[in-house]
Short mmCIF file of C-alpha atoms and ligand atoms in Angstrom, two decimals:
data_model
loop_
_atom_site.label_atom_id
_atom_site.label_comp_id
_atom_site.label_asym_id
_atom_site.label_seq_id
_atom_site.Cartn_x
_atom_site.Cartn_y
_atom_site.Cartn_z
CA MET S 1 58.13 -19.97 138.16
CA GLU S 2 55.75 -21.94 140.89
CA GLN S 3 56.53 -19.54 143.67
CA THR S 4 53.61 -17.35 142.90
CA THR S 5 52.70 -16.95 146.67
CA GLN S 6 54.63 -16.72 149.95
CA GLN S 7 57.67 -15.32 150.62
CA PRO S 8 60.12 -13.70 147.71
CA ALA S 9 62.75 -16.56 147.35
CA ARG S 10 65.41 -15.77 149.66
CA LYS S 11 68.84 -14.76 147.85
CA LYS S 12 71.67 -17.49 148.05
CA ARG S 13 74.13 -17.15 150.94
CA ILE S 14 77.56 -16.85 149.73
CA LEU S 15 80.81 -17.38 152.68
CA SER S 16 84.09 -17.01 152.18
CA CYS S 17 87.27 -16.39 154.32
CA ILE S 18 90.56 -15.37 154.10
CA GLN S 19 93.37 -15.98 156.37
CA PRO S 20 95.31 -13.11 157.34
CA SER S 21 98.87 -14.76 157.02
CA GLY S 22 100.75 -12.56 154.81
CA ILE S 23 99.96 -9.93 151.77
CA PRO S 24 97.86 -11.60 149.13
CA THR S 25 99.25 -12.06 145.81
CA LEU S 26 97.92 -11.15 142.29
CA GLY S 27 97.05 -14.83 142.24
CA ASN S 28 94.88 -14.68 145.36
CA TYR S 29 93.20 -11.43 143.96
CA LEU S 30 92.70 -12.74 140.52
CA GLY S 31 91.82 -16.02 141.41
CA ALA S 32 89.44 -15.17 144.43
CA LEU S 33 89.24 -11.70 145.69
CA LYS S 34 87.85 -10.06 142.56
CA ASN S 35 84.93 -12.69 142.07
CA TRP S 36 83.94 -12.04 145.91
CA LYS S 37 83.00 -8.38 144.80
CA THR S 38 80.76 -9.91 141.86
CA LEU S 39 79.20 -12.56 144.10
CA ALA S 40 78.54 -10.06 146.87
CA ASP S 41 76.21 -8.32 144.33
CA ASP S 42 74.32 -11.52 143.61
CA PHE S 43 74.20 -12.90 146.76
CA ASP S 44 73.81 -12.85 150.59
CA GLY S 45 77.29 -12.37 151.22
CA ALA S 46 79.32 -13.18 154.40
CA PHE S 47 82.98 -12.48 154.26
CA ALA S 48 85.75 -13.22 157.06
CA VAL S 49 89.03 -12.84 158.06
CA ALA S 50 89.98 -16.34 159.28
CA ASP S 51 92.33 -15.35 162.04
CA LEU S 52 91.47 -18.60 164.03
CA HIS S 53 93.02 -20.45 161.13
CA ALA S 54 96.04 -18.38 160.81
CA ILE S 55 97.56 -19.62 164.27
CA THR S 56 97.86 -22.98 162.94
CA VAL S 57 101.39 -21.86 161.87
CA ARG S 58 103.46 -19.74 164.25
CA GLN S 59 102.38 -15.91 164.19
CA ASP S 60 104.33 -13.18 165.53
CA PRO S 61 101.88 -11.21 167.63
CA ALA S 62 102.89 -7.79 166.36
CA LYS S 63 102.88 -8.72 162.66
CA PHE S 64 99.70 -10.68 163.21
CA ARG S 65 97.74 -8.08 164.51
CA GLN S 66 98.89 -5.85 161.94
CA GLN S 67 97.66 -8.43 159.23
CA ILE S 68 94.33 -8.81 160.81
CA THR S 69 93.41 -5.29 159.98
CA SER S 70 95.25 -5.08 156.89
CA VAL S 71 93.20 -7.98 155.35
CA LEU S 72 89.99 -6.31 156.58
CA ALA S 73 90.78 -2.82 155.04
CA LEU S 74 91.55 -5.10 151.90
CA LEU S 75 88.19 -6.68 152.00
CA LEU S 76 86.81 -3.04 151.94
CA ALA S 77 89.62 -2.14 149.12
CA ILE S 78 88.34 -4.62 146.94
CA GLY S 79 84.71 -2.87 146.81
CA LEU S 80 82.65 -5.42 149.31
CA ASP S 81 80.29 -2.86 151.02
CA PRO S 82 79.95 -3.52 154.85
CA GLU S 83 76.27 -2.35 154.39
CA LYS S 84 75.31 -5.00 152.27
CA SER S 85 77.77 -8.00 152.71
CA ILE S 86 78.54 -8.99 156.66
CA LEU S 87 82.41 -8.42 156.75
CA PHE S 88 83.72 -10.02 160.27
CA ILE S 89 86.78 -11.12 161.98
CA GLN S 90 86.43 -14.79 162.39
CA SER S 91 87.52 -14.64 166.48
CA HIS S 92 84.90 -11.73 166.98
CA VAL S 93 82.08 -14.23 166.88
CA PRO S 94 82.90 -17.10 169.62
CA ALA S 95 80.44 -19.33 167.94
CA HIS S 96 83.10 -20.54 165.52
CA SER S 97 85.12 -21.83 168.23
CA GLN S 98 81.92 -23.36 169.85
CA LEU S 99 80.58 -25.32 166.96
CA ALA S 100 84.30 -26.34 165.56
CA TRP S 101 84.54 -28.28 169.38
CA VAL S 102 81.17 -29.77 169.02
CA LEU S 103 81.90 -30.76 165.49
CA ASN S 104 85.26 -32.23 166.26
CA CYS S 105 83.18 -34.71 168.39
CA TYR S 106 81.50 -35.57 164.91
CA THR S 107 84.52 -36.00 162.74
CA GLN S 108 86.64 -39.17 162.64
CA PHE S 109 90.43 -39.08 162.79
CA GLY S 110 90.72 -41.30 159.84
CA GLU S 111 89.01 -38.54 157.94
CA MET S 112 91.25 -35.77 158.93
CA SER S 113 94.23 -37.75 158.35
CA ARG S 114 93.31 -37.99 154.67
CA MET S 115 93.43 -34.71 154.37
CA THR S 116 96.15 -33.54 151.55
CA GLN S 117 96.61 -30.23 152.81
CA PHE S 118 97.33 -31.49 156.55
CA LYS S 119 99.84 -33.99 155.01
CA ASP S 120 101.46 -31.30 153.22
CA LYS S 121 101.77 -28.98 155.63
CA SER S 122 102.73 -31.13 158.71
CA GLN S 123 105.56 -31.41 156.54
CA SER S 124 106.68 -28.13 155.51
CA HIS S 125 105.97 -27.51 159.37
CA ALA S 126 107.60 -30.54 160.67
CA ASP S 127 108.51 -29.03 163.94
CA ASN S 128 104.94 -28.04 164.85
CA VAL S 129 102.24 -30.56 163.66
CA ASN S 130 99.69 -29.31 166.10
CA VAL S 131 96.12 -30.75 166.67
CA GLY S 132 94.96 -27.35 165.50
CA LEU S 133 96.67 -27.93 162.10
CA PHE S 134 94.80 -31.52 162.00
CA ALA S 135 91.63 -30.27 163.21
CA TYR S 136 91.54 -27.40 160.62
CA PRO S 137 88.92 -28.50 158.30
CA VAL S 138 86.49 -28.83 161.34
CA LEU S 139 86.76 -24.96 161.99
CA MET S 140 86.40 -24.32 158.28
CA ALA S 141 83.39 -26.57 158.26
CA ALA S 142 82.14 -24.45 161.34
CA ASP S 143 82.57 -21.16 159.53
CA ILE S 144 80.45 -22.36 156.87
CA LEU S 145 77.71 -24.17 158.45
CA LEU S 146 77.12 -21.73 161.26
CA TYR S 147 75.87 -19.48 158.35
CA GLN S 148 73.62 -21.94 156.46
CA ALA S 149 75.70 -21.02 153.63
CA ASP S 150 74.38 -22.30 150.22
CA LEU S 151 77.78 -21.75 148.22
CA VAL S 152 81.06 -21.12 149.06
CA PRO S 153 83.66 -20.00 146.40
CA VAL S 154 86.81 -22.80 146.72
CA GLY S 155 90.15 -23.19 144.75
CA ALA S 156 91.33 -26.38 144.14
CA ASP S 157 93.15 -26.48 147.16
CA GLN S 158 90.25 -26.04 149.52
CA LYS S 159 87.64 -28.56 147.50
CA GLN S 160 88.72 -31.29 149.71
CA HIS S 161 87.86 -29.29 152.79
CA LEU S 162 84.58 -28.24 151.51
CA GLU S 163 83.66 -32.02 150.92
CA ILE S 164 84.23 -32.73 154.53
CA ALA S 165 82.16 -29.71 155.61
CA ARG S 166 79.30 -31.25 153.54
CA ASP S 167 80.15 -35.10 155.21
CA ILE S 168 79.75 -33.46 158.56
CA ALA S 169 76.74 -31.56 158.12
CA GLN S 170 74.98 -34.28 156.46
CA ARG S 171 76.01 -36.89 159.23
CA PHE S 172 74.54 -34.46 161.70
CA ASN S 173 71.57 -33.93 159.98
CA THR S 174 70.89 -37.72 159.61
CA LEU S 175 71.97 -38.19 163.30
CA TYR S 176 69.39 -35.66 164.53
CA SER S 177 67.16 -33.69 162.04
CA PRO S 178 68.05 -31.40 159.48
CA THR S 179 70.06 -28.54 161.07
CA PHE S 180 72.44 -27.24 158.15
CA THR S 181 72.43 -26.46 155.05
CA VAL S 182 74.62 -28.61 152.88
CA PRO S 183 76.96 -26.11 151.17
CA GLU S 184 77.74 -26.35 147.70
CA PRO S 185 81.13 -25.68 145.85
CA TYR S 186 80.88 -22.15 143.68
CA ILE S 187 83.14 -22.71 140.99
CA GLY S 188 83.87 -19.13 139.49
CA LYS S 189 83.45 -18.51 135.65
CA GLN S 190 87.35 -18.43 134.78
CA GLY S 191 89.38 -20.49 136.73
CA ALA S 192 92.26 -18.05 136.96
CA ARG S 193 94.94 -20.24 138.47
CA VAL S 194 98.21 -17.64 138.56
CA MET S 195 101.49 -19.30 138.43
CA SER S 196 105.01 -18.23 139.83
CA LEU S 197 106.75 -15.95 137.52
CA GLN S 198 109.97 -17.59 137.81
CA ASP S 199 108.61 -21.44 137.64
CA PRO S 200 105.11 -21.20 135.98
CA MET S 201 104.78 -24.69 136.55
CA LYS S 202 104.12 -24.09 140.44
CA LYS S 203 101.21 -21.94 141.94
CA MET S 204 102.14 -18.39 142.66
CA SER S 205 102.61 -18.19 146.30
CA LYS S 206 103.17 -15.39 148.86
CA SER S 207 105.52 -17.77 151.15
CA ASP S 208 107.82 -18.41 148.01
CA PRO S 209 111.14 -17.43 149.16
CA ASN S 210 112.10 -15.66 145.76
CA PRO S 211 109.87 -12.09 145.86
CA LYS S 212 110.45 -12.06 142.22
CA SER S 213 108.06 -15.14 141.99
CA PHE S 214 105.07 -13.22 142.91
CA ILE S 215 103.09 -9.82 142.64
CA SER S 216 101.90 -8.85 146.15
CA VAL S 217 98.49 -6.62 145.68
CA PHE S 218 100.26 -3.67 147.19
CA ASP S 219 103.21 -3.94 145.07
CA ALA S 220 104.20 -0.52 143.90
CA PRO S 221 103.57 0.07 140.10
CA GLU S 222 107.89 -0.11 139.11
CA VAL S 223 107.74 -3.22 141.24
CA ILE S 224 105.37 -4.91 139.23
CA VAL S 225 107.07 -3.48 136.04
CA LYS S 226 110.38 -5.10 137.00
CA LYS S 227 108.84 -8.71 138.03
CA ILE S 228 107.03 -9.15 135.17
CA ARG S 229 109.91 -8.00 132.80
CA SER S 230 111.92 -11.01 134.60
CA ALA S 231 109.13 -13.47 134.22
CA VAL S 232 110.22 -16.60 132.67
CA THR S 233 109.07 -17.34 129.15
CA ASP S 234 110.31 -19.68 126.40
CA SER S 235 112.46 -19.00 123.19
CA GLU S 236 109.97 -19.19 120.74
CA GLY S 237 109.25 -15.69 120.89
CA ALA S 238 105.47 -15.78 119.93
CA VAL S 239 102.54 -14.74 122.06
CA ARG S 240 100.27 -17.69 121.69
CA TYR S 241 98.78 -20.24 124.42
CA ALA S 242 100.11 -23.79 123.57
CA ASP S 243 101.42 -26.91 125.84
CA GLY S 244 104.97 -26.21 127.05
CA LYS S 245 104.57 -22.79 127.00
CA ASP S 246 103.92 -22.60 130.79
CA GLY S 247 105.60 -19.07 131.38
CA ILE S 248 103.47 -17.25 128.23
CA ASN S 249 100.53 -18.97 129.02
CA ASN S 250 100.60 -17.91 132.80
CA LEU S 251 101.15 -14.15 131.36
CA MET S 252 98.09 -14.46 128.95
CA GLY S 253 96.00 -15.85 131.73
CA ILE S 254 96.90 -12.87 133.44
CA TYR S 255 96.34 -10.61 130.83
CA SER S 256 92.95 -12.21 130.27
CA CYS S 257 91.95 -11.52 133.75
CA CYS S 258 92.72 -8.24 133.75
CA THR S 259 91.44 -6.92 130.20
CA GLY S 260 88.42 -9.27 129.76
CA LEU S 261 90.37 -10.35 126.34
CA ASP S 262 90.01 -14.04 125.53
CA TYR S 263 93.18 -15.93 124.36
CA ALA S 264 92.39 -15.47 120.43
CA GLN S 265 92.18 -12.09 121.11
CA ILE S 266 95.35 -11.69 122.77
CA GLU S 267 96.98 -13.46 120.25
CA ALA S 268 95.77 -11.27 117.56
CA GLU S 269 96.75 -8.12 119.62
CA PHE S 270 100.38 -9.50 119.75
CA GLN S 271 100.94 -10.93 116.41
CA GLY S 272 104.10 -10.53 114.95
CA LYS S 273 105.30 -8.65 118.10
CA GLY S 274 107.76 -9.90 120.83
CA TYR S 275 107.69 -10.76 124.50
CA GLY S 276 109.25 -7.21 125.62
CA ASP S 277 105.85 -5.54 124.04
CA PHE S 278 103.71 -8.61 125.33
CA LYS S 279 105.26 -8.11 128.76
CA ALA S 280 104.78 -4.12 128.75
CA ALA S 281 101.30 -4.57 128.01
CA VAL S 282 100.72 -7.35 130.69
CA ALA S 283 102.38 -5.03 133.42
CA GLU S 284 100.32 -2.06 132.44
CA ALA S 285 97.24 -4.13 132.61
CA VAL S 286 98.34 -5.47 136.12
CA VAL S 287 99.29 -2.10 137.45
CA GLU S 288 95.92 -0.66 136.48
CA GLU S 289 94.02 -3.40 137.95
CA LEU S 290 95.59 -2.97 141.19
CA ARG S 291 95.75 0.66 141.39
CA PRO S 292 92.51 1.47 142.67
CA VAL S 293 92.71 -1.48 145.20
CA ARG S 294 95.90 -0.07 146.50
CA GLU S 295 94.35 3.40 146.61
CA ARG S 296 91.45 2.45 148.50
CA TYR S 297 93.07 0.35 150.83
CA GLU S 298 95.69 3.18 151.94
CA ARG S 299 92.54 5.07 152.53
CA TYR S 300 90.82 2.37 154.71
CA VAL S 301 93.88 0.76 156.14
CA ASN S 302 94.68 4.39 158.29
CA ASP S 303 91.49 4.94 159.47
CA LYS S 304 91.31 2.71 162.52
CA ALA S 305 88.14 4.07 163.68
CA TYR S 306 86.44 3.23 160.91
CA LEU S 307 87.79 -0.37 160.59
CA ARG S 308 87.09 -0.92 164.28
CA ASP S 309 83.16 0.14 163.23
CA VAL S 310 83.24 -1.95 160.56
CA ALA S 311 84.37 -5.17 162.47
CA ALA S 312 82.21 -4.43 165.34
CA GLN S 313 79.01 -4.05 163.12
CA GLY S 314 79.98 -7.34 161.10
CA ALA S 315 80.45 -9.12 164.25
CA GLU S 316 77.12 -8.28 165.79
CA ARG S 317 75.46 -9.47 162.59
CA ALA S 318 77.48 -12.12 162.23
CA SER S 319 76.66 -13.58 165.62
CA ARG S 320 73.07 -13.10 165.00
CA ILE S 321 73.07 -16.01 162.54
CA ALA S 322 75.87 -17.86 164.08
CA ASP S 323 74.35 -18.16 167.70
CA ARG S 324 70.91 -19.19 166.33
CA THR S 325 72.39 -22.22 164.61
CA LEU S 326 74.78 -22.60 167.61
CA GLN S 327 71.88 -22.85 169.80
CA LYS S 328 70.22 -25.44 167.69
CA VAL S 329 73.12 -27.71 167.80
CA MET S 330 73.40 -27.32 171.29
CA LYS S 331 69.68 -28.36 171.99
CA LYS S 332 69.93 -31.28 169.77
CA VAL S 333 72.82 -32.90 171.19
CA GLY S 334 71.58 -32.45 174.57
CA PHE S 335 73.50 -29.49 176.32
CA VAL S 336 71.38 -27.54 178.96
CA LEU S 337 71.37 -24.32 177.54
CA PRO S 338 72.14 -21.59 179.87
N1 LIG E 401 91.00 -22.49 154.59
C1 LIG E 401 90.72 -21.30 153.52
C2 LIG E 401 92.09 -20.81 152.82
O1 LIG E 401 93.19 -21.46 153.67
C3 LIG E 401 90.22 -20.39 154.38
C4 LIG E 401 88.86 -20.61 155.00
C5 LIG E 401 88.74 -20.68 156.35
C6 LIG E 401 87.62 -20.62 154.44
N2 LIG E 401 87.43 -20.55 156.56
C7 LIG E 401 86.63 -20.80 155.13
C8 LIG E 401 87.32 -20.61 152.75
C9 LIG E 401 85.15 -21.05 155.20
C10 LIG E 401 85.90 -20.99 152.70
C11 LIG E 401 84.91 -21.01 153.93
O2 LIG E 401 91.83 -20.34 151.66
#
């Protein structure tokens, strides 16, 4: 109200990244990507393919290359507009690696050792507990801080990393002078946490060895129907949301995200009907939800020239912002600028 004069209030900047490690699942889509589109309309958005993060686990070069392009095409397919938001590939903006090194020197070994994702991943990749895996949250902090992001949409598994990014920003600001915006987590409206179709106590994951446990955003309609039909439920036979009905709760959550109906409305719709009918409806809703994404994706992924343009334009816009922040940092630390 008080800002009657001066510049119009700047739109808040929101930044998020997705790793190009495998085809995203319905869980990634409903839990994160679908919201990016809405956020991009309300905020000043920057969205990146976090390829540098992906090499903390071993990648097959040919597959990796293809996945990076594929995820960029997916960002377009979910409806992000490269004219409006900044869409880029992390490694195309060298400032990420550069700032990450500097911030490594402002992050304590003890802090990183406490990261639960590091502890988990060093167990699941026990043969390759590399230093990059350890320092991964610092690179993520660099991603965020370079763009002076106000808001970062994060799932539960990334909250601790965002917390560290805030600590690093505050520490640097206090040691020198205000340099970084301290980012806030952005918690979406419906905390869509999609669970495995085969073990609804576990989060849906693309790395699950059982492909029936997850739906990939590019699964064909008949595959989606089959997977949902074989989803684990319970023996009660009533479509209602309740403790102990994890399978049904999960399907209700998915259905709710796709249709916008709340649980009471869903219960009313399936009153007196069995799980067969309900599963058919869920499958139909998921198929229709993903259909436009898959169709647009197929168009974009084959248009290599367009993808190259999008990436080049995105990298240029991203670099302009990132380089400004990096320069400030280098200067404050005392480097001699080139
Ligand atoms: N670590 C995130 C993940 O695995 C991806 C990511 C990298 C990210 N840099 C980021 C997310 C910056 C938000 C902001 O999901």
